């Protein structure tokens, strides 16, 4: 592409994106609830404060692993940094954050004595910062993807401000993450540290990326795979795409060898982080800091099977359309979610059979049940595994479920399959078939000539008049390399853990959710985005829940609220007692 034309296209795209992320005076003003990032932040903080207040009132004492974390935090607050609780496995990042937060409060004389609620409030600080970090990461992903596809089409329509903020709100309300906003665990700060590193990487702040990457390791050891392997691999992909078009992941190795002199300076920060992690493992004689006898690293491939039902359970509002289109004839599917394409059908037998065979082998030879899993009925995984092992055949019968859930989750990264261009009452596109006179190539509105009037041609041969509202395009999905890197980092962070906990899947789900393509509707539904301003109540409701806003975000929002309500209610009000510990309330939790 001509450099001058490309620069002009980038400027136009930037202006279009700025317009898309700015509240307008048309029907989008019917969505003020999500038009402000501050509103999203206020909702997250408000719900988090409510949850924290209920826990402080009903469960004022440390619960479960909080006993260990609170005791270790007290040692740090007393300046006894060389003492370590033998039951704590994670590095001291959480206690350093508490020391900084509570130290600041003591300096300005807000507190003079530390309570459990004060330590728990450390996670509230992280929860209040989370929406902004998620916003920057999502926006950078959308912006980088749009610019990488600039040579294929003229303009791309990305998320509206209301959809972007709604997606961010849903991510921050992810149930396994939201639950720990009110407890003194490491997970919230661990997520925040990884997002901070990704944000610095996207901004190309290399030194800060190294600092943030090493800092994230101090909250959870497995974060090293996300801030080194995942980001380092992303750096390789970004560099190779400048001179190579990579169609298959296997071509990365020879391309990397050929461009080693170019890649090595880019990879030095991530190699440094890996070297720091290797030095820690050698010095510590293992990955975990304490309780090493119960957390011995081992190869647990079944973790890469359990993660898929986990994704489907929490994200079925985003994935249900793929399942419907795969198993139900098109004529029985509602038009808004009908693909009209065979692209997202299940894989062929020649692909399905080998994959399911590998899954069966993993189930048979590598199913590991940690003693803690079936010994503690306060965790939901206890009941999942009790059901899974009720009969020896059940663990094999669920393999098709693993496969279908995995297919839906990975296919979801590819975006919605329908990429039709909807009709607009004032703008049409004509597919060029044969040479035509210049005056008939594009249908334009009757208007005086403008200095910027020109026709922009996309890769598919369509022509667009930039003076008119842009055709509706959307994020069609990510490169294969994105899915491969995500799968690799997920596997490295999970397969060495013998214990299965929902908390371990938070960051893999978060990275997956951040890369979910922009949830724009298809075909008929996309055309309704041009509904004109109306005072009719049915039209307004249609705009809010259907035509101007992706309905899947509402489904995800309602589902997360329901799960959070049930889990939090059960934790607070449906406790029980163990016979051997009379008078002590036990509570269900993730």
Coordinates of C-alpha atoms in Angstrom, one line a residue:
X1 CA 0.0 0.0 0.0
X2 CA 1.2 3.5 -0.8
X3 CA 2.7 5.0 2.4
X4 CA 0.8 8.3 2.0
X5 CA -2.5 6.5 1.5
X6 CA -1.8 4.2 4.4
X7 CA -1.1 7.2 6.7
X8 CA -4.3 8.9 5.5
X9 CA -6.2 5.7 6.2
X10 CA -4.7 5.5 9.7
X11 CA -5.7 9.1 10.4
X12 CA -9.2 8.4 9.2
X13 CA -9.4 5.2 11.3
X14 CA -8.2 7.1 14.3
X15 CA -10.9 9.7 13.8
X16 CA -13.6 7.0 13.3
X17 CA -12.5 5.2 16.5
X18 CA -12.6 8.5 18.5
X19 CA -16.1 9.1 17.2
X20 CA -17.1 5.6 18.1
X21 CA -15.8 6.1 21.7
X22 CA -17.5 9.4 22.1
X23 CA -21.1 9.8 23.3
X24 CA -23.3 10.8 20.5
X25 CA -26.7 12.5 20.1
X26 CA -28.4 9.6 18.3
X27 CA -29.8 6.4 19.7
X28 CA -26.7 5.7 21.7
X29 CA -27.7 8.3 24.2
X30 CA -30.3 5.8 25.3
X31 CA -27.4 3.9 26.9
X32 CA -26.1 6.4 29.4
X33 CA -25.8 3.6 31.9
X34 CA -22.6 2.4 30.3
X35 CA -21.4 5.4 28.3
X36 CA -19.1 6.5 31.0
X37 CA -16.0 4.6 32.2
X38 CA -16.4 6.3 35.5
X39 CA -19.9 4.7 35.8
X40 CA -18.4 1.3 35.2
X41 CA -15.8 2.0 37.8
X42 CA -18.4 3.2 40.3
X43 CA -20.5 0.0 39.8
X44 CA -17.5 -2.3 40.4
X45 CA -16.3 -0.3 43.4
X46 CA -19.8 -0.1 44.8
X47 CA -20.5 -3.8 44.6
X48 CA -17.1 -4.6 46.0
X49 CA -17.6 -2.3 49.0
X50 CA -21.0 -4.0 49.6
X51 CA -19.4 -7.4 49.5
X52 CA -16.5 -6.2 51.7
X53 CA -18.9 -4.7 54.2
X54 CA -21.0 -7.9 54.5
X55 CA -17.9 -10.0 55.1
X56 CA -16.6 -7.6 57.7
X57 CA -20.0 -7.7 59.5
X58 CA -20.6 -11.5 59.3
X59 CA -17.1 -13.0 59.0
X60 CA -14.9 -10.6 60.9
X61 CA -12.2 -13.2 61.7
X62 CA -9.8 -14.7 59.2
X63 CA -11.2 -17.6 57.3
X64 CA -9.4 -20.6 55.9
X65 CA -6.1 -19.6 54.2
X66 CA -6.6 -16.0 55.5
X67 CA -5.2 -17.3 58.9
X68 CA -1.8 -17.8 57.2
X69 CA -1.8 -14.6 55.2
X70 CA -2.9 -12.4 58.1
X71 CA -0.2 -13.8 60.3
X72 CA 2.4 -13.2 57.7
X73 CA 1.2 -9.7 57.0
X74 CA 1.5 -8.9 60.7
X75 CA 5.1 -10.1 60.7
X76 CA 5.8 -7.7 57.8
X77 CA 4.0 -4.8 59.5
X78 CA 6.3 -5.5 62.5
X79 CA 9.4 -5.3 60.3
X80 CA 10.2 -9.1 60.7
X81 CA 10.9 -9.7 57.0
X82 CA 13.1 -12.7 57.5
X83 CA 10.4 -14.9 59.1
X84 CA 8.1 -16.9 57.0
X85 CA 4.9 -18.9 57.7
X86 CA 5.6 -22.6 56.7
X87 CA 2.1 -23.0 55.1
X88 CA 2.3 -20.1 52.7
X89 CA 3.3 -21.2 49.1
X90 CA 3.2 -17.8 47.3
X91 CA 5.8 -14.9 47.3
X92 CA 5.3 -11.9 49.6
X93 CA 3.8 -9.4 47.1
X94 CA 0.5 -9.2 48.9
X95 CA 2.1 -8.4 52.2
X96 CA 4.3 -5.7 50.6
X97 CA 1.2 -4.1 49.1
X98 CA -0.5 -4.2 52.5
X99 CA 2.6 -2.7 54.1
X100 CA 2.6 0.2 51.5
X101 CA -1.2 0.8 51.8
X102 CA -1.4 0.6 55.6
X103 CA 1.8 2.5 56.0
X104 CA 0.3 5.4 53.9
X105 CA -2.8 5.4 56.0
X106 CA -0.8 5.5 59.2
X107 CA 1.3 8.4 57.9
X108 CA -1.8 10.5 57.2
X109 CA -3.2 9.2 60.6
X110 CA -6.3 7.5 59.3
X111 CA -5.6 4.3 61.3
X112 CA -3.5 3.7 64.3
X113 CA -4.2 -0.1 64.7
X114 CA -4.5 -2.8 62.0
X115 CA -7.5 -5.1 61.9
X116 CA -8.3 -8.0 59.6
X117 CA -10.7 -5.7 57.7
X118 CA -7.9 -3.3 57.0
X119 CA -5.8 -6.1 55.4
X120 CA -8.8 -7.2 53.4
X121 CA -9.2 -3.7 52.2
X122 CA -5.9 -4.0 50.4
X123 CA -7.7 -6.0 47.8
X124 CA -10.3 -3.3 47.5
X125 CA -7.5 -1.0 46.3
X126 CA -6.6 -3.5 43.6
X127 CA -10.3 -3.9 42.7
X128 CA -10.7 -0.2 42.3
X129 CA -7.7 0.0 39.9
X130 CA -8.8 -3.1 37.9
X131 CA -11.4 -1.5 35.6
X132 CA -9.0 1.1 34.3
X133 CA -6.3 -1.5 33.5
X134 CA -8.8 -3.7 31.8
X135 CA -10.0 -0.7 29.7
X136 CA -6.5 0.2 28.5
X137 CA -5.7 -3.4 27.6
X138 CA -9.0 -4.0 25.7
X139 CA -8.7 -0.7 23.9
X140 CA -5.1 -1.4 22.9
X141 CA -6.0 -4.9 21.6
X142 CA -8.8 -3.4 19.5
X143 CA -6.7 -0.6 18.2
X144 CA -3.7 -2.9 17.3
X145 CA -6.0 -5.3 15.6
X146 CA -7.8 -2.7 13.6
X147 CA -4.5 -1.2 12.4
X148 CA -3.1 -4.6 11.5
X149 CA -6.1 -5.2 9.2
X150 CA -6.0 -1.8 7.6
X151 CA -4.6 -3.1 4.4
X152 CA -7.6 -5.5 4.0
X153 CA -10.5 -3.1 4.3
X154 CA -11.0 0.7 4.3
X155 CA -12.8 1.2 7.6
X156 CA -13.6 -1.0 10.6
X157 CA -16.4 -0.4 13.0
X158 CA -15.3 -1.3 16.5
X159 CA -17.2 -1.4 19.8
X160 CA -19.3 1.5 20.9
X161 CA -18.4 3.1 24.2
X162 CA -21.4 1.5 25.9
X163 CA -20.4 -2.0 24.7
X164 CA -16.7 -1.5 25.7
X165 CA -17.6 -0.4 29.2
X166 CA -20.2 -3.1 29.5
X167 CA -17.6 -5.7 28.6
X168 CA -15.1 -4.2 31.1
X169 CA -17.8 -4.3 33.8
X170 CA -18.5 -8.0 33.1
X171 CA -14.8 -8.9 33.3
X172 CA -14.4 -7.2 36.6
X173 CA -17.5 -9.1 37.9
X174 CA -16.1 -12.5 36.9
X175 CA -17.3 -14.6 39.9
X176 CA -14.0 -16.4 41.0
X177 CA -12.3 -13.0 40.9
X178 CA -15.1 -10.9 42.4
X179 CA -15.3 -13.3 45.4
X180 CA -11.8 -12.5 46.5
X181 CA -12.3 -8.7 46.4
X182 CA -13.5 -9.1 50.0
X183 CA -11.0 -11.7 51.3
X184 CA -7.3 -11.5 52.0
X185 CA -6.0 -13.7 49.2
X186 CA -3.3 -13.0 46.6
X187 CA -5.5 -13.4 43.4
X188 CA -6.7 -9.9 42.9
X189 CA -3.3 -8.3 43.1
X190 CA -1.9 -11.1 41.0
X191 CA -4.4 -10.3 38.2
X192 CA -3.7 -6.6 38.5
X193 CA 0.1 -7.1 38.2
X194 CA -0.3 -9.2 35.0
X195 CA -2.6 -6.6 33.5
X196 CA -0.1 -3.9 34.4
X197 CA 2.7 -5.8 32.6
X198 CA 0.5 -6.3 29.5
X199 CA -0.4 -2.6 29.5
X200 CA 3.3 -1.6 29.6
X201 CA 4.1 -4.1 26.8
X202 CA 1.3 -2.7 24.6
X203 CA 2.7 0.8 25.2
X204 CA 6.2 -0.5 24.3
X205 CA 7.7 0.7 27.6
X206 CA 10.3 -2.1 27.8
X207 CA 12.0 -1.1 31.1
X208 CA 8.7 -0.8 32.9
X209 CA 7.6 -4.1 31.3
X210 CA 10.6 -5.8 33.0
X211 CA 9.9 -4.2 36.3
X212 CA 6.2 -5.0 36.3
X213 CA 6.9 -8.5 35.0
X214 CA 9.2 -9.2 37.9
X215 CA 6.8 -7.6 40.3
X216 CA 4.0 -9.9 39.1
X217 CA 6.1 -12.9 40.0
X218 CA 6.0 -11.7 43.6
X219 CA 2.3 -12.3 43.7
X220 CA 2.1 -15.7 42.1
X221 CA 4.9 -17.8 40.6
X222 CA 3.0 -19.0 37.6
X223 CA 2.6 -15.3 36.4
X224 CA 6.1 -15.7 35.0
X225 CA 4.7 -17.6 32.1
X226 CA 2.3 -14.8 31.2
X227 CA 4.8 -12.0 31.5
X228 CA 7.7 -13.8 29.7
X229 CA 6.5 -16.6 27.5
X230 CA 3.2 -15.1 26.4
X231 CA 4.4 -11.5 26.0
X232 CA 7.8 -12.7 24.6
X233 CA 5.9 -14.8 22.0
X234 CA 3.7 -11.9 21.2
X235 CA 6.8 -9.8 20.6
X236 CA 8.1 -12.4 18.2
X237 CA 4.8 -12.5 16.3
X238 CA 4.7 -8.7 16.1
X239 CA 8.2 -8.6 14.7
X240 CA 7.9 -11.4 12.3
X241 CA 4.7 -10.0 10.8
X242 CA 6.7 -7.0 9.6
X243 CA 8.5 -9.2 7.0
X244 CA 6.7 -12.5 7.0
X245 CA 3.1 -13.6 6.7
X246 CA 2.8 -16.5 9.1
X247 CA 0.0 -18.8 8.3
X248 CA 0.9 -21.7 10.6
X249 CA 2.4 -21.8 14.0
X250 CA 5.0 -24.3 12.9
X251 CA 6.6 -21.7 10.6
X252 CA 7.5 -19.6 13.6
X253 CA 10.6 -21.6 14.5
X254 CA 12.4 -21.3 11.1
X255 CA 11.3 -17.7 10.8
X256 CA 12.7 -16.9 14.2
X257 CA 16.0 -18.6 13.4
X258 CA 16.3 -16.6 10.2
X259 CA 15.5 -13.3 12.0
X260 CA 17.4 -14.1 15.3
X261 CA 19.6 -11.0 15.1
X262 CA 16.4 -8.9 14.9
X263 CA 14.5 -10.8 17.6
X264 CA 17.2 -11.2 20.2
X265 CA 17.2 -7.5 21.3
X266 CA 13.4 -7.6 21.5
X267 CA 13.4 -10.7 23.6
X268 CA 16.1 -9.8 26.1
X269 CA 13.6 -8.4 28.7
X270 CA 11.6 -11.6 28.7
X271 CA 14.7 -13.8 28.8
X272 CA 15.8 -11.7 31.8
X273 CA 12.5 -12.4 33.6
X274 CA 12.9 -16.2 32.8
X275 CA 16.4 -16.2 34.1
X276 CA 15.3 -14.4 37.3
X277 CA 12.6 -17.1 37.8
X278 CA 15.2 -19.9 37.2
X279 CA 17.5 -18.4 39.7
X280 CA 14.7 -18.3 42.3
X281 CA 13.8 -21.9 41.7
X282 CA 17.4 -23.0 42.1
X283 CA 17.8 -20.8 45.3
X284 CA 14.5 -22.0 46.8
X285 CA 15.0 -25.6 45.6
X286 CA 11.5 -25.6 44.2
X287 CA 8.7 -23.4 43.0
X288 CA 6.6 -23.0 46.1
X289 CA 8.0 -21.3 49.2
X290 CA 6.2 -23.3 52.0
X291 CA 4.3 -26.5 52.4
X292 CA 6.4 -28.1 49.8
X293 CA 5.5 -31.7 50.7
X294 CA 1.8 -31.0 49.7
X295 CA 2.7 -29.0 46.6
X296 CA 5.2 -31.1 44.7
X297 CA 5.4 -30.0 41.0
X298 CA 4.3 -32.8 38.6
X299 CA 2.9 -33.2 35.1
X300 CA -0.8 -32.9 35.4
X301 CA -2.1 -32.8 31.8
X302 CA -5.7 -33.2 32.9
X303 CA -5.7 -29.6 34.0
X304 CA -6.0 -28.8 30.3
X305 CA -9.2 -30.8 30.1
X306 CA -10.8 -29.3 33.2
X307 CA -10.4 -25.7 32.0
X308 CA -12.8 -26.1 29.1
X309 CA -16.0 -26.8 31.2
X310 CA -14.9 -24.0 33.5
X311 CA -14.9 -21.6 30.5
X312 CA -18.2 -22.9 29.2
X313 CA -19.9 -22.6 32.7
X314 CA -18.9 -19.0 33.1
X315 CA -19.0 -17.8 29.5
X316 CA -21.8 -19.7 27.9
X317 CA -23.6 -16.4 27.2
X318 CA -20.8 -15.6 24.8
X319 CA -20.4 -19.1 23.3
X320 CA -23.9 -20.4 23.1
X321 CA -24.4 -19.2 19.5
X322 CA -21.5 -21.4 18.4
X323 CA -23.1 -24.5 20.0
X324 CA -26.5 -23.7 18.5
X325 CA -25.1 -23.3 15.0
X326 CA -23.1 -26.5 15.3
X327 CA -25.9 -28.8 16.4
X328 CA -29.2 -27.2 15.2
X329 CA -30.3 -26.6 11.6
X330 CA -30.0 -23.0 10.5
X331 CA -33.7 -22.6 9.8
X332 CA -34.5 -23.2 13.5
X333 CA -32.0 -20.7 14.8
X334 CA -33.1 -17.0 15.4
X335 CA -31.7 -14.7 12.7
X336 CA -29.6 -12.6 15.1
X337 CA -27.4 -15.5 16.0
X338 CA -27.7 -17.5 12.7
X339 CA -24.3 -17.7 11.0
X340 CA -25.5 -18.9 7.6
X341 CA -22.0 -20.4 7.3
X342 CA -20.3 -23.8 7.7
X343 CA -17.2 -22.1 9.1
X344 CA -18.0 -22.8 12.7
X345 CA -19.2 -26.4 12.4
X346 CA -17.5 -29.1 14.5
X347 CA -14.2 -30.4 13.2
X348 CA -14.2 -33.3 10.8
X349 CA -13.8 -36.8 12.1
X350 CA -10.1 -37.0 11.0
X351 CA -9.5 -34.1 13.4
X352 CA -12.0 -35.0 16.1
X353 CA -11.0 -38.7 16.6
X354 CA -7.3 -38.1 17.2
X355 CA -8.0 -35.2 19.6
X356 CA -10.5 -37.2 21.6
X357 CA -8.2 -40.2 21.6
X358 CA -5.5 -38.0 23.2
X359 CA -8.0 -36.8 25.8
X360 CA -9.0 -40.3 26.7
X361 CA -5.3 -41.2 27.1
X362 CA -4.8 -38.2 29.4
X363 CA -7.8 -39.2 31.5
X364 CA -6.7 -42.8 31.8
X365 CA -3.0 -42.2 32.5
X366 CA -2.7 -38.7 34.0
X367 CA -5.7 -38.1 36.2
X368 CA -4.3 -36.9 39.5
X369 CA -6.5 -36.3 42.5
X370 CA -4.8 -34.3 45.2
X371 CA -5.6 -35.4 48.7
X372 CA -6.8 -31.9 49.5
X373 CA -9.4 -32.1 46.8
X374 CA -11.5 -34.9 48.3
X375 CA -10.6 -34.0 51.9
X376 CA -12.1 -30.5 52.2
X377 CA -15.9 -30.2 51.5
X378 CA -15.8 -26.4 51.9
X379 CA -14.7 -26.1 48.3
X380 CA -16.9 -26.6 45.3
X381 CA -14.3 -28.7 43.5
X382 CA -14.9 -31.3 46.2
X383 CA -18.4 -31.9 44.9
X384 CA -17.3 -31.7 41.2
X385 CA -14.7 -34.5 41.7
X386 CA -17.0 -36.5 43.9
X387 CA -19.5 -36.5 41.0
X388 CA -16.8 -37.2 38.5
X389 CA -15.5 -40.3 40.4
X390 CA -18.9 -41.6 41.5
X391 CA -18.5 -44.4 38.8
X392 CA -15.2 -45.4 37.1
X393 CA -16.8 -44.8 33.6
X394 CA -17.9 -41.2 34.2
X395 CA -14.5 -39.7 33.8
X396 CA -14.3 -41.2 30.3
X397 CA -17.9 -40.3 29.4
X398 CA -17.3 -36.6 29.9
X399 CA -14.5 -36.5 27.3
X400 CA -16.9 -35.4 24.6
X401 CA -18.0 -32.5 26.9
X402 CA -14.3 -31.5 27.2
X403 CA -13.9 -31.6 23.4
X404 CA -17.1 -29.5 22.7
X405 CA -16.3 -26.9 25.3
X406 CA -12.7 -26.7 24.1
X407 CA -13.9 -26.3 20.5
X408 CA -16.3 -23.5 21.4
X409 CA -13.8 -21.6 23.5
X410 CA -11.0 -21.7 20.9
X411 CA -13.5 -21.0 18.0
X412 CA -14.7 -18.0 20.0
X413 CA -11.3 -16.3 19.5
X414 CA -12.0 -16.5 15.7
X415 CA -15.0 -14.1 15.9
X416 CA -18.4 -14.3 14.5
X417 CA -18.5 -16.0 11.2
X418 CA -21.0 -13.7 9.4
X419 CA -19.3 -10.7 7.9
X420 CA -22.0 -9.3 5.7
X421 CA -22.2 -5.6 5.1
X422 CA -25.6 -4.3 6.0
X423 CA -27.6 -1.9 4.0
X424 CA -27.7 1.7 5.1
X425 CA -30.5 4.0 4.0
X426 CA -27.9 6.6 2.8
X427 CA -25.0 4.4 1.9
X428 CA -24.6 1.4 -0.4
X429 CA -21.6 -0.6 -1.6
X430 CA -21.3 -2.1 -5.0
X431 CA -19.3 -5.2 -5.7
X432 CA -17.2 -4.6 -8.9
X433 CA -17.7 -7.3 -11.4
X434 CA -16.9 -5.6 -14.7
X435 CA -15.3 -2.3 -15.6
X436 CA -17.9 0.5 -15.3
X437 CA -17.8 4.2 -16.1
X438 CA -16.2 6.2 -13.3
X439 CA -19.4 8.0 -12.3
X440 CA -21.3 4.8 -11.6
X441 CA -18.7 3.0 -9.4
X442 CA -20.0 4.4 -6.1
X443 CA -23.5 5.6 -5.2
X444 CA -23.1 8.8 -3.4
X445 CA -25.4 11.2 -1.6
X446 CA -26.3 14.4 -3.5
X447 CA -23.9 16.9 -1.9
X448 CA -21.4 19.4 -3.1
X449 CA -17.9 18.3 -3.7
X450 CA -15.7 18.3 -0.6
X451 CA -11.9 18.5 -0.6
X452 CA -11.7 15.2 1.2
X453 CA -14.1 13.5 -1.1
X454 CA -12.6 10.3 -2.4
X455 CA -13.3 6.6 -2.8
X456 CA -11.5 4.1 -0.6
X457 CA -11.3 0.6 -2.0
X458 CA -11.0 -2.4 0.3
X459 CA -9.4 -5.7 -0.4
X460 CA -12.7 -7.3 -1.3
X461 CA -13.2 -4.8 -4.1
X462 CA -15.8 -2.7 -2.3
X463 CA -15.7 1.1 -2.5
X464 CA -16.6 3.5 0.3
X465 CA -17.4 7.2 0.4
X466 CA -15.7 8.5 3.6
X467 CA -18.2 11.4 3.8
X468 CA -20.9 8.8 4.7
X469 CA -21.1 6.8 7.9
X470 CA -18.8 3.8 7.6
X471 CA -20.1 0.3 6.8
X472 CA -20.4 -2.0 9.7
X473 CA -17.4 -4.2 10.1
X474 CA -16.2 -5.9 13.2
X475 CA -13.3 -7.6 14.8
X476 CA -13.3 -10.9 12.8
X477 CA -10.9 -12.7 15.2
X478 CA -7.3 -13.1 16.0
X479 CA -4.3 -14.7 14.3
X480 CA -3.6 -18.3 14.9
X481 CA -0.5 -17.2 16.8
X482 CA -2.6 -15.5 19.5
X483 CA -4.5 -18.8 20.2
X484 CA -1.3 -20.8 20.2
X485 CA 0.5 -18.5 22.6
X486 CA -2.5 -18.4 24.9
X487 CA -2.7 -22.2 24.9
X488 CA 1.0 -22.5 25.5
X489 CA 1.1 -20.1 28.5
X490 CA -2.1 -21.6 29.9
X491 CA -0.6 -25.1 29.7
X492 CA 2.7 -24.0 31.4
X493 CA 0.9 -22.3 34.2
X494 CA -1.5 -25.2 34.9
X495 CA 0.1 -28.6 34.1
X496 CA 2.6 -28.4 36.9
X497 CA 0.0 -27.9 39.6
X498 CA -1.4 -31.2 41.1
X499 CA -4.2 -29.3 42.9
X500 CA -7.3 -28.2 40.9
X501 CA -8.7 -24.9 42.0
X502 CA -10.9 -22.4 40.2
X503 CA -8.5 -19.6 41.3
X504 CA -5.8 -21.1 39.1
X505 CA -7.9 -20.6 36.0
X506 CA -8.7 -16.9 36.6
X507 CA -5.8 -15.4 34.5
X508 CA -6.2 -17.9 31.6
X509 CA -9.9 -17.0 31.4
X510 CA -9.1 -13.3 31.7
X511 CA -6.6 -13.3 28.8
X512 CA -9.0 -15.3 26.8
X513 CA -11.9 -12.9 27.6
X514 CA -9.8 -9.8 26.8
X515 CA -9.1 -11.2 23.3
X516 CA -12.7 -12.2 22.5
X517 CA -13.5 -10.4 19.3
X518 CA -15.8 -7.4 19.4
X519 CA -19.3 -8.7 20.0
X520 CA -21.1 -7.0 17.1
X521 CA -24.2 -8.6 15.8
X522 CA -24.6 -10.1 12.3
X523 CA -26.6 -9.6 9.2
X524 CA -30.1 -8.3 9.9
X525 CA -29.2 -7.2 13.5
X526 CA -26.2 -5.2 12.4
X527 CA -28.4 -3.2 10.0
X528 CA -30.6 -2.2 12.8
X529 CA -27.8 -0.2 14.3
X530 CA -28.9 2.6 11.9
X531 CA -32.3 2.9 13.7
X532 CA -33.3 6.6 13.7
X533 CA -34.0 8.5 16.9
X534 CA -37.3 7.7 18.3
X535 CA -39.3 8.3 21.5
X536 CA -41.2 5.1 21.2
X537 CA -40.7 2.9 24.3
X538 CA -40.5 -0.4 22.4
X539 CA -37.9 1.1 20.0
X540 CA -35.9 2.4 22.9
X541 CA -35.9 -1.0 24.6
X542 CA -35.0 -2.6 21.3
X543 CA -32.0 -0.3 21.0
X544 CA -30.8 -0.9 24.6
X545 CA -31.2 -4.7 24.6
X546 CA -31.0 -5.7 21.0
X547 CA -30.3 -3.3 18.1
X548 CA -27.7 -0.9 19.6
X549 CA -26.1 -3.2 22.1
X550 CA -24.9 -6.8 21.9
X551 CA -27.4 -8.9 23.8
X552 CA -24.7 -11.4 24.8
X553 CA -23.2 -8.7 27.1
X554 CA -26.5 -8.5 28.9
X555 CA -26.7 -12.2 29.3
X556 CA -23.2 -12.4 30.6
X557 CA -23.9 -9.5 33.0
X558 CA -27.0 -11.2 34.4
X559 CA -25.3 -14.6 34.7
X560 CA -22.3 -13.1 36.6
X561 CA -24.7 -11.2 38.9
X562 CA -26.6 -14.4 39.6
X563 CA -23.6 -16.6 40.3
X564 CA -22.0 -13.9 42.5
X565 CA -25.2 -13.5 44.4
X566 CA -25.6 -17.3 45.0
X567 CA -21.9 -17.9 45.9
X568 CA -21.7 -14.9 48.2
X569 CA -25.1 -15.7 49.9
X570 CA -24.1 -19.3 50.5
X571 CA -20.7 -18.2 51.9
X572 CA -22.3 -15.7 54.3
X573 CA -25.6 -17.4 55.4
X574 CA -25.4 -21.1 54.7
X575 CA -22.5 -22.3 56.8
X576 CA -22.3 -25.7 58.5
X577 CA -20.3 -27.4 61.3
X578 CA -18.0 -30.3 61.3
X579 CA -18.7 -32.9 64.0
X580 CA -15.1 -32.7 65.1
X581 CA -15.2 -28.9 65.4
X582 CA -18.4 -28.0 67.3
X583 CA -19.4 -24.4 67.4
X584 CA -17.1 -23.4 64.5
X585 CA -18.9 -22.3 61.3
X586 CA -17.5 -23.7 58.0
X587 CA -18.3 -21.9 54.8
X588 CA -18.5 -22.8 51.2
X589 CA -16.1 -21.0 48.8
X590 CA -14.3 -21.3 45.5

